[in-house]
């Protein structure tokens, strides 16, 4: 079955789906994106993702190309046409097509919209979660507005590649003060020796992950103590547990950081429990 992509009003076979060479996403990374999990054919936490999308667009002064309702129809249609049961939807909106000039294009330039949906290896992800992943730390050399889900991801690309080359699955960015900000495509968490769950406050230093937001409810429901504060790589080395969160991985246990085992080197009880409980708190649509 050939994959189907939505591009500016049309559903096309992915192999022939194209955008203009002067699309500002291609020329300047001038756009935003969202990734939603698909579970049992339903879209997970779509409303929260749409709210974050609208915020990202507003911060960059890109107009919403269609109503949130119309966008929801397109997303649903992409899931249906690609027969995705367990997977992800990718949605990208750029400032549109215009002759290359750094300043904004003429008013009225239509934003470009691309939506794709694909199946993920659900069983493979479960196996990875049962084993846990390794992370490495890298300096956080990103711009200050990482709270915007911009498609401008070069530092994240380089960080992820650095992780891969060191046999790890994720890179944790560390700021100038030695504090972990977040992963290259995930939020970062630790569990202290006395069982407190710690993650950085969602200020401008990180992306406010939708998975992170839902997990705060799960943590509360589990009666766990939460501390929203920055933590250092040193503290993470000595933590009882560590994990990352994102729409495509939900809660993924971290068992090694910079080649040091976390806790006993196996996924911990808190991370495993939060992963198992997550979908009881997420919204399906
Ligand atoms: N932080 C960064 C830099 C990300 O790229 C992502 C997801 O792609 C996240 C955090 C987690 O966000 P979410 O839980 O909404 O997927």
PDB file of C-alpha atoms and ligand atoms in Angstrom:
ATOM      1  CA  UNK A   1       0.000   0.000   0.000  1.00  0.00           C
ATOM      2  CA  UNK A   2       1.479   3.334  -0.974  1.00  0.00           C
ATOM      3  CA  UNK A   3       1.577   5.997   1.735  1.00  0.00           C
ATOM      4  CA  UNK A   4      -0.690   8.999   1.316  1.00  0.00           C
ATOM      5  CA  UNK A   5       0.295  12.541   2.273  1.00  0.00           C
ATOM      6  CA  UNK A   6      -1.863  15.637   2.534  1.00  0.00           C
ATOM      7  CA  UNK A   7      -0.226  18.629   0.831  1.00  0.00           C
ATOM      8  CA  UNK A   8      -2.002  21.968   0.540  1.00  0.00           C
ATOM      9  CA  UNK A   9      -5.499  20.667  -0.016  1.00  0.00           C
ATOM     10  CA  UNK A  10      -4.734  17.383  -1.791  1.00  0.00           C
ATOM     11  CA  UNK A  11      -4.182  13.776  -0.719  1.00  0.00           C
ATOM     12  CA  UNK A  12      -1.318  12.400  -2.815  1.00  0.00           C
ATOM     13  CA  UNK A  13       0.805   9.254  -2.969  1.00  0.00           C
ATOM     14  CA  UNK A  14       3.768  10.140  -0.701  1.00  0.00           C
ATOM     15  CA  UNK A  15       6.287   9.466  -3.465  1.00  0.00           C
ATOM     16  CA  UNK A  16       4.769  12.166  -5.674  1.00  0.00           C
ATOM     17  CA  UNK A  17       3.880  14.592  -2.889  1.00  0.00           C
ATOM     18  CA  UNK A  18       6.108  17.649  -3.188  1.00  0.00           C
ATOM     19  CA  UNK A  19       6.468  21.208  -1.943  1.00  0.00           C
ATOM     20  CA  UNK A  20       7.742  24.207  -3.900  1.00  0.00           C
ATOM     21  CA  UNK A  21      11.504  24.913  -3.812  1.00  0.00           C
ATOM     22  CA  UNK A  22      10.744  28.402  -2.536  1.00  0.00           C
ATOM     23  CA  UNK A  23       8.654  27.180   0.347  1.00  0.00           C
ATOM     24  CA  UNK A  24       9.886  29.101   3.376  1.00  0.00           C
ATOM     25  CA  UNK A  25      10.108  25.879   5.328  1.00  0.00           C
ATOM     26  CA  UNK A  26      12.664  24.617   2.823  1.00  0.00           C
ATOM     27  CA  UNK A  27      14.485  27.956   2.496  1.00  0.00           C
ATOM     28  CA  UNK A  28      14.493  29.217   6.100  1.00  0.00           C
ATOM     29  CA  UNK A  29      13.006  26.525   8.389  1.00  0.00           C
ATOM     30  CA  UNK A  30      10.258  29.131   8.721  1.00  0.00           C
ATOM     31  CA  UNK A  31       7.515  26.949  10.123  1.00  0.00           C
ATOM     32  CA  UNK A  32       6.206  24.825  12.955  1.00  0.00           C
ATOM     33  CA  UNK A  33       5.171  21.228  13.449  1.00  0.00           C
ATOM     34  CA  UNK A  34       3.348  18.788  15.696  1.00  0.00           C
ATOM     35  CA  UNK A  35       3.623  15.054  16.234  1.00  0.00           C
ATOM     36  CA  UNK A  36       0.651  13.181  17.708  1.00  0.00           C
ATOM     37  CA  UNK A  37       0.515   9.581  18.756  1.00  0.00           C
ATOM     38  CA  UNK A  38      -2.070   7.311  17.096  1.00  0.00           C
ATOM     39  CA  UNK A  39      -3.307   4.480  19.266  1.00  0.00           C
ATOM     40  CA  UNK A  40      -5.918   1.951  18.255  1.00  0.00           C
ATOM     41  CA  UNK A  41      -6.595   4.194  15.248  1.00  0.00           C
ATOM     42  CA  UNK A  42      -7.467   7.171  17.507  1.00  0.00           C
ATOM     43  CA  UNK A  43      -5.495  10.397  17.837  1.00  0.00           C
ATOM     44  CA  UNK A  44      -4.051  10.930  21.311  1.00  0.00           C
ATOM     45  CA  UNK A  45      -4.452  14.352  22.969  1.00  0.00           C
ATOM     46  CA  UNK A  46      -5.304  16.074  19.706  1.00  0.00           C
ATOM     47  CA  UNK A  47      -6.818  19.137  21.385  1.00  0.00           C
ATOM     48  CA  UNK A  48      -3.707  19.827  23.403  1.00  0.00           C
ATOM     49  CA  UNK A  49      -1.550  19.398  20.306  1.00  0.00           C
ATOM     50  CA  UNK A  50      -3.807  21.811  18.388  1.00  0.00           C
ATOM     51  CA  UNK A  51      -3.595  24.364  21.201  1.00  0.00           C
ATOM     52  CA  UNK A  52       0.223  24.150  21.183  1.00  0.00           C
ATOM     53  CA  UNK A  53       0.241  24.416  17.377  1.00  0.00           C
ATOM     54  CA  UNK A  54      -1.851  27.584  17.504  1.00  0.00           C
ATOM     55  CA  UNK A  55       0.490  29.019  20.140  1.00  0.00           C
ATOM     56  CA  UNK A  56       3.616  28.207  18.075  1.00  0.00           C
ATOM     57  CA  UNK A  57       2.036  29.812  15.002  1.00  0.00           C
ATOM     58  CA  UNK A  58       1.007  32.918  16.942  1.00  0.00           C
ATOM     59  CA  UNK A  59       4.517  33.318  18.396  1.00  0.00           C
ATOM     60  CA  UNK A  60       5.934  33.301  14.852  1.00  0.00           C
ATOM     61  CA  UNK A  61       3.066  35.363  13.406  1.00  0.00           C
ATOM     62  CA  UNK A  62       2.079  32.665  10.925  1.00  0.00           C
ATOM     63  CA  UNK A  63      -1.651  32.478  10.441  1.00  0.00           C
ATOM     64  CA  UNK A  64      -3.592  29.297  11.031  1.00  0.00           C
ATOM     65  CA  UNK A  65      -4.167  27.981   7.487  1.00  0.00           C
ATOM     66  CA  UNK A  66      -7.597  26.534   8.266  1.00  0.00           C
ATOM     67  CA  UNK A  67      -9.793  26.088  11.316  1.00  0.00           C
ATOM     68  CA  UNK A  68      -8.708  23.636  13.993  1.00  0.00           C
ATOM     69  CA  UNK A  69     -11.831  21.621  13.117  1.00  0.00           C
ATOM     70  CA  UNK A  70     -10.844  21.380   9.441  1.00  0.00           C
ATOM     71  CA  UNK A  71      -7.307  20.419  10.404  1.00  0.00           C
ATOM     72  CA  UNK A  72      -8.684  17.700  12.663  1.00  0.00           C
ATOM     73  CA  UNK A  73     -10.634  16.290   9.688  1.00  0.00           C
ATOM     74  CA  UNK A  74      -7.453  16.220   7.577  1.00  0.00           C
ATOM     75  CA  UNK A  75      -5.517  14.471  10.341  1.00  0.00           C
ATOM     76  CA  UNK A  76      -8.229  11.872  10.791  1.00  0.00           C
ATOM     77  CA  UNK A  77      -8.357  11.323   7.025  1.00  0.00           C
ATOM     78  CA  UNK A  78      -4.567  10.796   6.890  1.00  0.00           C
ATOM     79  CA  UNK A  79      -4.826   8.168   9.634  1.00  0.00           C
ATOM     80  CA  UNK A  80      -7.667   6.466   7.772  1.00  0.00           C
ATOM     81  CA  UNK A  81      -6.071   6.540   4.314  1.00  0.00           C
ATOM     82  CA  UNK A  82      -2.781   5.173   5.677  1.00  0.00           C
ATOM     83  CA  UNK A  83      -4.593   2.580   7.821  1.00  0.00           C
ATOM     84  CA  UNK A  84      -2.590   3.540  10.887  1.00  0.00           C
ATOM     85  CA  UNK A  85      -3.551   1.752  14.113  1.00  0.00           C
ATOM     86  CA  UNK A  86      -0.418   2.351  16.204  1.00  0.00           C
ATOM     87  CA  UNK A  87       1.798   5.146  14.950  1.00  0.00           C
ATOM     88  CA  UNK A  88       2.178   8.890  14.593  1.00  0.00           C
ATOM     89  CA  UNK A  89       0.794  11.837  12.666  1.00  0.00           C
ATOM     90  CA  UNK A  90       3.215  14.512  11.532  1.00  0.00           C
ATOM     91  CA  UNK A  91       1.816  17.966  10.767  1.00  0.00           C
ATOM     92  CA  UNK A  92       3.864  20.854   9.411  1.00  0.00           C
ATOM     93  CA  UNK A  93       2.827  24.416   8.644  1.00  0.00           C
ATOM     94  CA  UNK A  94       5.198  26.918   7.058  1.00  0.00           C
ATOM     95  CA  UNK A  95       4.911  30.584   6.173  1.00  0.00           C
ATOM     96  CA  UNK A  96       4.243  29.563   2.567  1.00  0.00           C
ATOM     97  CA  UNK A  97       5.838  30.043  -0.825  1.00  0.00           C
ATOM     98  CA  UNK A  98       7.385  33.346  -1.876  1.00  0.00           C
ATOM     99  CA  UNK A  99      10.458  34.670  -3.700  1.00  0.00           C
ATOM    100  CA  UNK A 100      13.396  34.238  -1.344  1.00  0.00           C
ATOM    101  CA  UNK A 101      13.685  37.200   1.001  1.00  0.00           C
ATOM    102  CA  UNK A 102      14.318  36.909   4.734  1.00  0.00           C
ATOM    103  CA  UNK A 103      11.547  39.342   5.713  1.00  0.00           C
ATOM    104  CA  UNK A 104       7.978  38.065   5.806  1.00  0.00           C
ATOM    105  CA  UNK A 105       6.328  37.492   2.409  1.00  0.00           C
ATOM    106  CA  UNK A 106       3.447  39.725   1.224  1.00  0.00           C
ATOM    107  CA  UNK A 107       0.336  39.662   3.398  1.00  0.00           C
ATOM    108  CA  UNK A 108      -2.060  37.084   2.045  1.00  0.00           C
ATOM    109  CA  UNK A 109       0.660  34.510   1.224  1.00  0.00           C
ATOM    110  CA  UNK A 110      -0.981  31.185   2.060  1.00  0.00           C
ATOM    111  CA  UNK A 111       0.781  29.055   4.686  1.00  0.00           C
ATOM    112  CA  UNK A 112       1.773  25.586   3.439  1.00  0.00           C
ATOM    113  CA  UNK A 113       0.339  22.530   5.153  1.00  0.00           C
ATOM    114  CA  UNK A 114       1.687  18.979   5.057  1.00  0.00           C
ATOM    115  CA  UNK A 115       0.213  16.088   7.040  1.00  0.00           C
ATOM    116  CA  UNK A 116       1.536  12.523   7.028  1.00  0.00           C
ATOM    117  CA  UNK A 117       0.700   9.493   9.147  1.00  0.00           C
ATOM    118  CA  UNK A 118       2.692   6.333   9.589  1.00  0.00           C
ATOM    119  CA  UNK A 119       2.715   3.111  11.527  1.00  0.00           C
ATOM    120  CA  UNK A 120       5.309   2.638  14.270  1.00  0.00           C
ATOM    121  CA  UNK A 121       6.723  -0.666  15.415  1.00  0.00           C
ATOM    122  CA  UNK A 122       4.565  -0.957  18.535  1.00  0.00           C
ATOM    123  CA  UNK A 123       6.052  -4.291  19.682  1.00  0.00           C
ATOM    124  CA  UNK A 124       9.569  -2.995  18.996  1.00  0.00           C
ATOM    125  CA  UNK A 125       8.902   0.085  21.142  1.00  0.00           C
ATOM    126  CA  UNK A 126       7.646  -2.113  23.965  1.00  0.00           C
ATOM    127  CA  UNK A 127      10.808  -4.212  23.746  1.00  0.00           C
ATOM    128  CA  UNK A 128      12.946  -1.054  23.855  1.00  0.00           C
ATOM    129  CA  UNK A 129      10.991   0.176  26.891  1.00  0.00           C
ATOM    130  CA  UNK A 130      11.536  -3.165  28.624  1.00  0.00           C
ATOM    131  CA  UNK A 131      15.297  -2.791  28.137  1.00  0.00           C
ATOM    132  CA  UNK A 132      15.600   0.973  28.578  1.00  0.00           C
ATOM    133  CA  UNK A 133      17.742   3.326  26.532  1.00  0.00           C
ATOM    134  CA  UNK A 134      21.098   5.065  26.895  1.00  0.00           C
ATOM    135  CA  UNK A 135      21.463   8.841  26.691  1.00  0.00           C
ATOM    136  CA  UNK A 136      24.496  11.086  26.334  1.00  0.00           C
ATOM    137  CA  UNK A 137      24.789  14.719  27.391  1.00  0.00           C
ATOM    138  CA  UNK A 138      25.676  17.501  24.935  1.00  0.00           C
ATOM    139  CA  UNK A 139      25.935  21.289  25.373  1.00  0.00           C
ATOM    140  CA  UNK A 140      22.651  23.092  24.745  1.00  0.00           C
ATOM    141  CA  UNK A 141      23.541  25.398  21.865  1.00  0.00           C
ATOM    142  CA  UNK A 142      19.979  26.167  20.732  1.00  0.00           C
ATOM    143  CA  UNK A 143      18.246  29.535  20.448  1.00  0.00           C
ATOM    144  CA  UNK A 144      16.233  30.906  23.355  1.00  0.00           C
ATOM    145  CA  UNK A 145      12.763  30.184  21.974  1.00  0.00           C
ATOM    146  CA  UNK A 146      12.765  26.392  22.175  1.00  0.00           C
ATOM    147  CA  UNK A 147       9.287  26.697  23.698  1.00  0.00           C
ATOM    148  CA  UNK A 148       8.111  27.176  20.086  1.00  0.00           C
ATOM    149  CA  UNK A 149       7.798  23.878  18.218  1.00  0.00           C
ATOM    150  CA  UNK A 150       9.735  25.202  15.230  1.00  0.00           C
ATOM    151  CA  UNK A 151      10.934  23.009  12.364  1.00  0.00           C
ATOM    152  CA  UNK A 152      14.353  24.631  12.783  1.00  0.00           C
ATOM    153  CA  UNK A 153      16.015  21.623  14.423  1.00  0.00           C
ATOM    154  CA  UNK A 154      19.662  21.611  13.368  1.00  0.00           C
ATOM    155  CA  UNK A 155      21.108  21.472  16.932  1.00  0.00           C
ATOM    156  CA  UNK A 156      18.649  18.661  17.703  1.00  0.00           C
ATOM    157  CA  UNK A 157      19.727  16.776  14.564  1.00  0.00           C
ATOM    158  CA  UNK A 158      23.407  17.083  15.488  1.00  0.00           C
ATOM    159  CA  UNK A 159      22.713  16.094  19.094  1.00  0.00           C
ATOM    160  CA  UNK A 160      20.760  13.002  18.065  1.00  0.00           C
ATOM    161  CA  UNK A 161      23.508  11.998  15.654  1.00  0.00           C
ATOM    162  CA  UNK A 162      26.127  12.434  18.413  1.00  0.00           C
ATOM    163  CA  UNK A 163      24.018  10.104  20.553  1.00  0.00           C
ATOM    164  CA  UNK A 164      23.757   7.520  17.774  1.00  0.00           C
ATOM    165  CA  UNK A 165      27.508   7.597  17.212  1.00  0.00           C
ATOM    166  CA  UNK A 166      28.036   6.833  20.905  1.00  0.00           C
ATOM    167  CA  UNK A 167      25.581   3.940  20.872  1.00  0.00           C
ATOM    168  CA  UNK A 168      22.828   5.928  22.636  1.00  0.00           C
ATOM    169  CA  UNK A 169      19.222   6.596  21.613  1.00  0.00           C
ATOM    170  CA  UNK A 170      18.854  10.137  22.922  1.00  0.00           C
ATOM    171  CA  UNK A 171      20.950  13.207  23.760  1.00  0.00           C
ATOM    172  CA  UNK A 172      20.228  15.420  26.758  1.00  0.00           C
ATOM    173  CA  UNK A 173      21.016  19.082  26.308  1.00  0.00           C
ATOM    174  CA  UNK A 174      22.886  20.674  29.229  1.00  0.00           C
ATOM    175  CA  UNK A 175      22.785  24.469  29.683  1.00  0.00           C
ATOM    176  CA  UNK A 176      25.666  26.747  30.721  1.00  0.00           C
ATOM    177  CA  UNK A 177      24.865  26.228  34.415  1.00  0.00           C
ATOM    178  CA  UNK A 178      25.251  22.469  34.057  1.00  0.00           C
ATOM    179  CA  UNK A 179      21.495  21.818  34.198  1.00  0.00           C
ATOM    180  CA  UNK A 180      19.797  19.350  31.881  1.00  0.00           C
ATOM    181  CA  UNK A 181      17.200  21.171  29.773  1.00  0.00           C
ATOM    182  CA  UNK A 182      15.582  18.390  27.723  1.00  0.00           C
ATOM    183  CA  UNK A 183      16.274  15.699  25.150  1.00  0.00           C
ATOM    184  CA  UNK A 184      16.827  16.365  21.449  1.00  0.00           C
ATOM    185  CA  UNK A 185      13.253  15.140  20.829  1.00  0.00           C
ATOM    186  CA  UNK A 186      11.895  14.490  24.319  1.00  0.00           C
ATOM    187  CA  UNK A 187      11.542  15.909  27.834  1.00  0.00           C
ATOM    188  CA  UNK A 188      13.946  14.679  30.524  1.00  0.00           C
ATOM    189  CA  UNK A 189      13.051  13.345  33.978  1.00  0.00           C
ATOM    190  CA  UNK A 190      14.736  11.721  36.968  1.00  0.00           C
ATOM    191  CA  UNK A 191      13.503   9.992  40.110  1.00  0.00           C
ATOM    192  CA  UNK A 192      15.569  10.875  43.195  1.00  0.00           C
ATOM    193  CA  UNK A 193      16.795   8.355  45.755  1.00  0.00           C
ATOM    194  CA  UNK A 194      13.880   9.360  48.002  1.00  0.00           C
ATOM    195  CA  UNK A 195      11.348   8.765  45.218  1.00  0.00           C
ATOM    196  CA  UNK A 196      10.620  12.317  44.046  1.00  0.00           C
ATOM    197  CA  UNK A 197       9.918  12.742  40.338  1.00  0.00           C
ATOM    198  CA  UNK A 198      11.895  15.718  39.009  1.00  0.00           C
ATOM    199  CA  UNK A 199      11.578  17.585  35.708  1.00  0.00           C
ATOM    200  CA  UNK A 200      12.513  21.058  34.592  1.00  0.00           C
ATOM    201  CA  UNK A 201       9.770  23.708  34.724  1.00  0.00           C
ATOM    202  CA  UNK A 202       8.283  24.395  31.293  1.00  0.00           C
ATOM    203  CA  UNK A 203       9.711  27.870  30.967  1.00  0.00           C
ATOM    204  CA  UNK A 204      11.389  29.037  27.786  1.00  0.00           C
ATOM    205  CA  UNK A 205      14.295  26.599  28.283  1.00  0.00           C
ATOM    206  CA  UNK A 206      12.276  23.612  27.075  1.00  0.00           C
ATOM    207  CA  UNK A 207       9.350  22.625  24.893  1.00  0.00           C
ATOM    208  CA  UNK A 208       6.223  22.078  26.986  1.00  0.00           C
ATOM    209  CA  UNK A 209       5.714  18.463  25.917  1.00  0.00           C
ATOM    210  CA  UNK A 210       2.117  17.291  25.668  1.00  0.00           C
ATOM    211  CA  UNK A 211       3.238  13.939  27.080  1.00  0.00           C
ATOM    212  CA  UNK A 212       4.887  15.867  29.930  1.00  0.00           C
ATOM    213  CA  UNK A 213       1.638  17.744  30.652  1.00  0.00           C
ATOM    214  CA  UNK A 214      -0.439  14.554  30.753  1.00  0.00           C
ATOM    215  CA  UNK A 215       2.203  12.798  32.835  1.00  0.00           C
ATOM    216  CA  UNK A 216       1.858  15.452  35.542  1.00  0.00           C
ATOM    217  CA  UNK A 217      -1.737  14.170  35.990  1.00  0.00           C
ATOM    218  CA  UNK A 218      -0.543  10.552  36.056  1.00  0.00           C
ATOM    219  CA  UNK A 219       2.071  11.390  38.697  1.00  0.00           C
ATOM    220  CA  UNK A 220      -0.573  13.049  40.853  1.00  0.00           C
ATOM    221  CA  UNK A 221      -2.991  10.143  40.433  1.00  0.00           C
ATOM    222  CA  UNK A 222      -0.227   7.736  41.484  1.00  0.00           C
ATOM    223  CA  UNK A 223       0.355   9.765  44.665  1.00  0.00           C
ATOM    224  CA  UNK A 224       3.948  10.465  43.659  1.00  0.00           C
ATOM    225  CA  UNK A 225       5.744  13.616  44.735  1.00  0.00           C
ATOM    226  CA  UNK A 226       6.694  15.960  41.902  1.00  0.00           C
ATOM    227  CA  UNK A 227       9.430  18.587  41.919  1.00  0.00           C
ATOM    228  CA  UNK A 228       9.478  20.930  38.929  1.00  0.00           C
ATOM    229  CA  UNK A 229      13.052  22.160  39.107  1.00  0.00           C
ATOM    230  CA  UNK A 230      16.244  21.988  37.112  1.00  0.00           C
ATOM    231  CA  UNK A 231      18.649  19.106  37.791  1.00  0.00           C
ATOM    232  CA  UNK A 232      22.290  18.644  36.803  1.00  0.00           C
ATOM    233  CA  UNK A 233      23.846  15.789  34.850  1.00  0.00           C
ATOM    234  CA  UNK A 234      25.706  14.878  38.083  1.00  0.00           C
ATOM    235  CA  UNK A 235      22.403  14.536  39.928  1.00  0.00           C
ATOM    236  CA  UNK A 236      21.030  12.413  37.090  1.00  0.00           C
ATOM    237  CA  UNK A 237      24.069  10.075  37.271  1.00  0.00           C
ATOM    238  CA  UNK A 238      23.196   9.369  40.904  1.00  0.00           C
ATOM    239  CA  UNK A 239      19.406   9.200  40.441  1.00  0.00           C
ATOM    240  CA  UNK A 240      17.387   6.103  41.227  1.00  0.00           C
ATOM    241  CA  UNK A 241      15.693   6.266  37.822  1.00  0.00           C
ATOM    242  CA  UNK A 242      15.605   8.401  34.717  1.00  0.00           C
ATOM    243  CA  UNK A 243      13.281   8.526  31.748  1.00  0.00           C
ATOM    244  CA  UNK A 244      12.234  10.616  28.753  1.00  0.00           C
ATOM    245  CA  UNK A 245       8.785  11.491  27.426  1.00  0.00           C
ATOM    246  CA  UNK A 246       7.482  12.261  23.950  1.00  0.00           C
ATOM    247  CA  UNK A 247       4.391  11.521  21.871  1.00  0.00           C
ATOM    248  CA  UNK A 248       6.150   8.749  19.952  1.00  0.00           C
ATOM    249  CA  UNK A 249       7.807   7.078  22.962  1.00  0.00           C
ATOM    250  CA  UNK A 250       5.371   7.948  25.782  1.00  0.00           C
ATOM    251  CA  UNK A 251       7.521   7.150  28.853  1.00  0.00           C
ATOM    252  CA  UNK A 252      10.864   5.604  27.894  1.00  0.00           C
ATOM    253  CA  UNK A 253      13.134   4.442  30.740  1.00  0.00           C
ATOM    254  CA  UNK A 254      16.764   5.621  30.627  1.00  0.00           C
ATOM    255  CA  UNK A 255      19.231   3.072  32.006  1.00  0.00           C
ATOM    256  CA  UNK A 256      22.570   4.699  31.117  1.00  0.00           C
ATOM    257  CA  UNK A 257      23.685   8.334  31.062  1.00  0.00           C
ATOM    258  CA  UNK A 258      27.134   9.072  29.598  1.00  0.00           C
ATOM    259  CA  UNK A 259      28.034   5.406  30.026  1.00  0.00           C
ATOM    260  CA  UNK A 260      27.147   5.292  33.736  1.00  0.00           C
ATOM    261  CA  UNK A 261      24.338   2.996  34.819  1.00  0.00           C
ATOM    262  CA  UNK A 262      21.297   4.709  36.321  1.00  0.00           C
ATOM    263  CA  UNK A 263      20.124   2.965  39.493  1.00  0.00           C
ATOM    264  CA  UNK A 264      20.664  -0.758  39.003  1.00  0.00           C
ATOM    265  CA  UNK A 265      20.959  -0.312  35.226  1.00  0.00           C
ATOM    266  CA  UNK A 266      17.443  -1.594  34.475  1.00  0.00           C
ATOM    267  CA  UNK A 267      14.122   0.255  33.913  1.00  0.00           C
ATOM    268  CA  UNK A 268      12.760   1.433  37.256  1.00  0.00           C
ATOM    269  CA  UNK A 269       9.371   0.895  38.852  1.00  0.00           C
ATOM    270  CA  UNK A 270       8.255   4.530  38.608  1.00  0.00           C
ATOM    271  CA  UNK A 271       8.998   4.853  34.888  1.00  0.00           C
ATOM    272  CA  UNK A 272       7.437   1.473  34.139  1.00  0.00           C
ATOM    273  CA  UNK A 273       4.305   2.298  36.134  1.00  0.00           C
ATOM    274  CA  UNK A 274       3.917   5.742  34.552  1.00  0.00           C
ATOM    275  CA  UNK A 275       4.260   4.195  31.109  1.00  0.00           C
ATOM    276  CA  UNK A 276       1.609   1.583  31.870  1.00  0.00           C
ATOM    277  CA  UNK A 277      -0.799   4.177  33.319  1.00  0.00           C
ATOM    278  CA  UNK A 278      -0.322   6.916  30.724  1.00  0.00           C
ATOM    279  CA  UNK A 279      -3.200   6.126  28.373  1.00  0.00           C
ATOM    280  CA  UNK A 280      -5.731   6.066  31.196  1.00  0.00           C
ATOM    281  CA  UNK A 281      -5.156   9.819  31.427  1.00  0.00           C
ATOM    282  CA  UNK A 282      -4.610  10.793  27.779  1.00  0.00           C
ATOM    283  CA  UNK A 283      -7.596  11.840  25.651  1.00  0.00           C
ATOM    284  CA  UNK A 284      -8.488   9.875  22.519  1.00  0.00           C
ATOM    285  CA  UNK A 285     -10.333  11.404  19.575  1.00  0.00           C
TER     286      UNK A 285
HETATM  287  N1  LIG B   1      11.246  18.416  23.643  1.00  0.00           N
HETATM  288  C1  LIG B   1      11.613  18.399  22.344  1.00  0.00           C
HETATM  289  C2  LIG B   1      12.811  19.173  21.920  1.00  0.00           C
HETATM  290  C3  LIG B   1      10.866  17.653  21.424  1.00  0.00           C
HETATM  291  O1  LIG B   1      11.229  17.643  20.128  1.00  0.00           O
HETATM  292  C4  LIG B   1       9.751  16.899  21.871  1.00  0.00           C
HETATM  293  C5  LIG B   1       8.969  16.083  20.943  1.00  0.00           C
HETATM  294  O2  LIG B   1       9.239  15.980  19.783  1.00  0.00           O
HETATM  295  C6  LIG B   1       9.425  16.937  23.229  1.00  0.00           C
HETATM  296  C7  LIG B   1      10.184  17.721  24.085  1.00  0.00           C
HETATM  297  C8  LIG B   1       8.244  16.161  23.759  1.00  0.00           C
HETATM  298  O3  LIG B   1       7.032  16.757  23.343  1.00  0.00           O
HETATM  299  P1  LIG B   1       5.705  15.878  23.195  1.00  0.00           P
HETATM  300  O4  LIG B   1       5.508  15.182  24.495  1.00  0.00           O
HETATM  301  O5  LIG B   1       4.643  16.895  22.925  1.00  0.00           O
HETATM  302  O6  LIG B   1       5.924  14.948  22.057  1.00  0.00           O
END
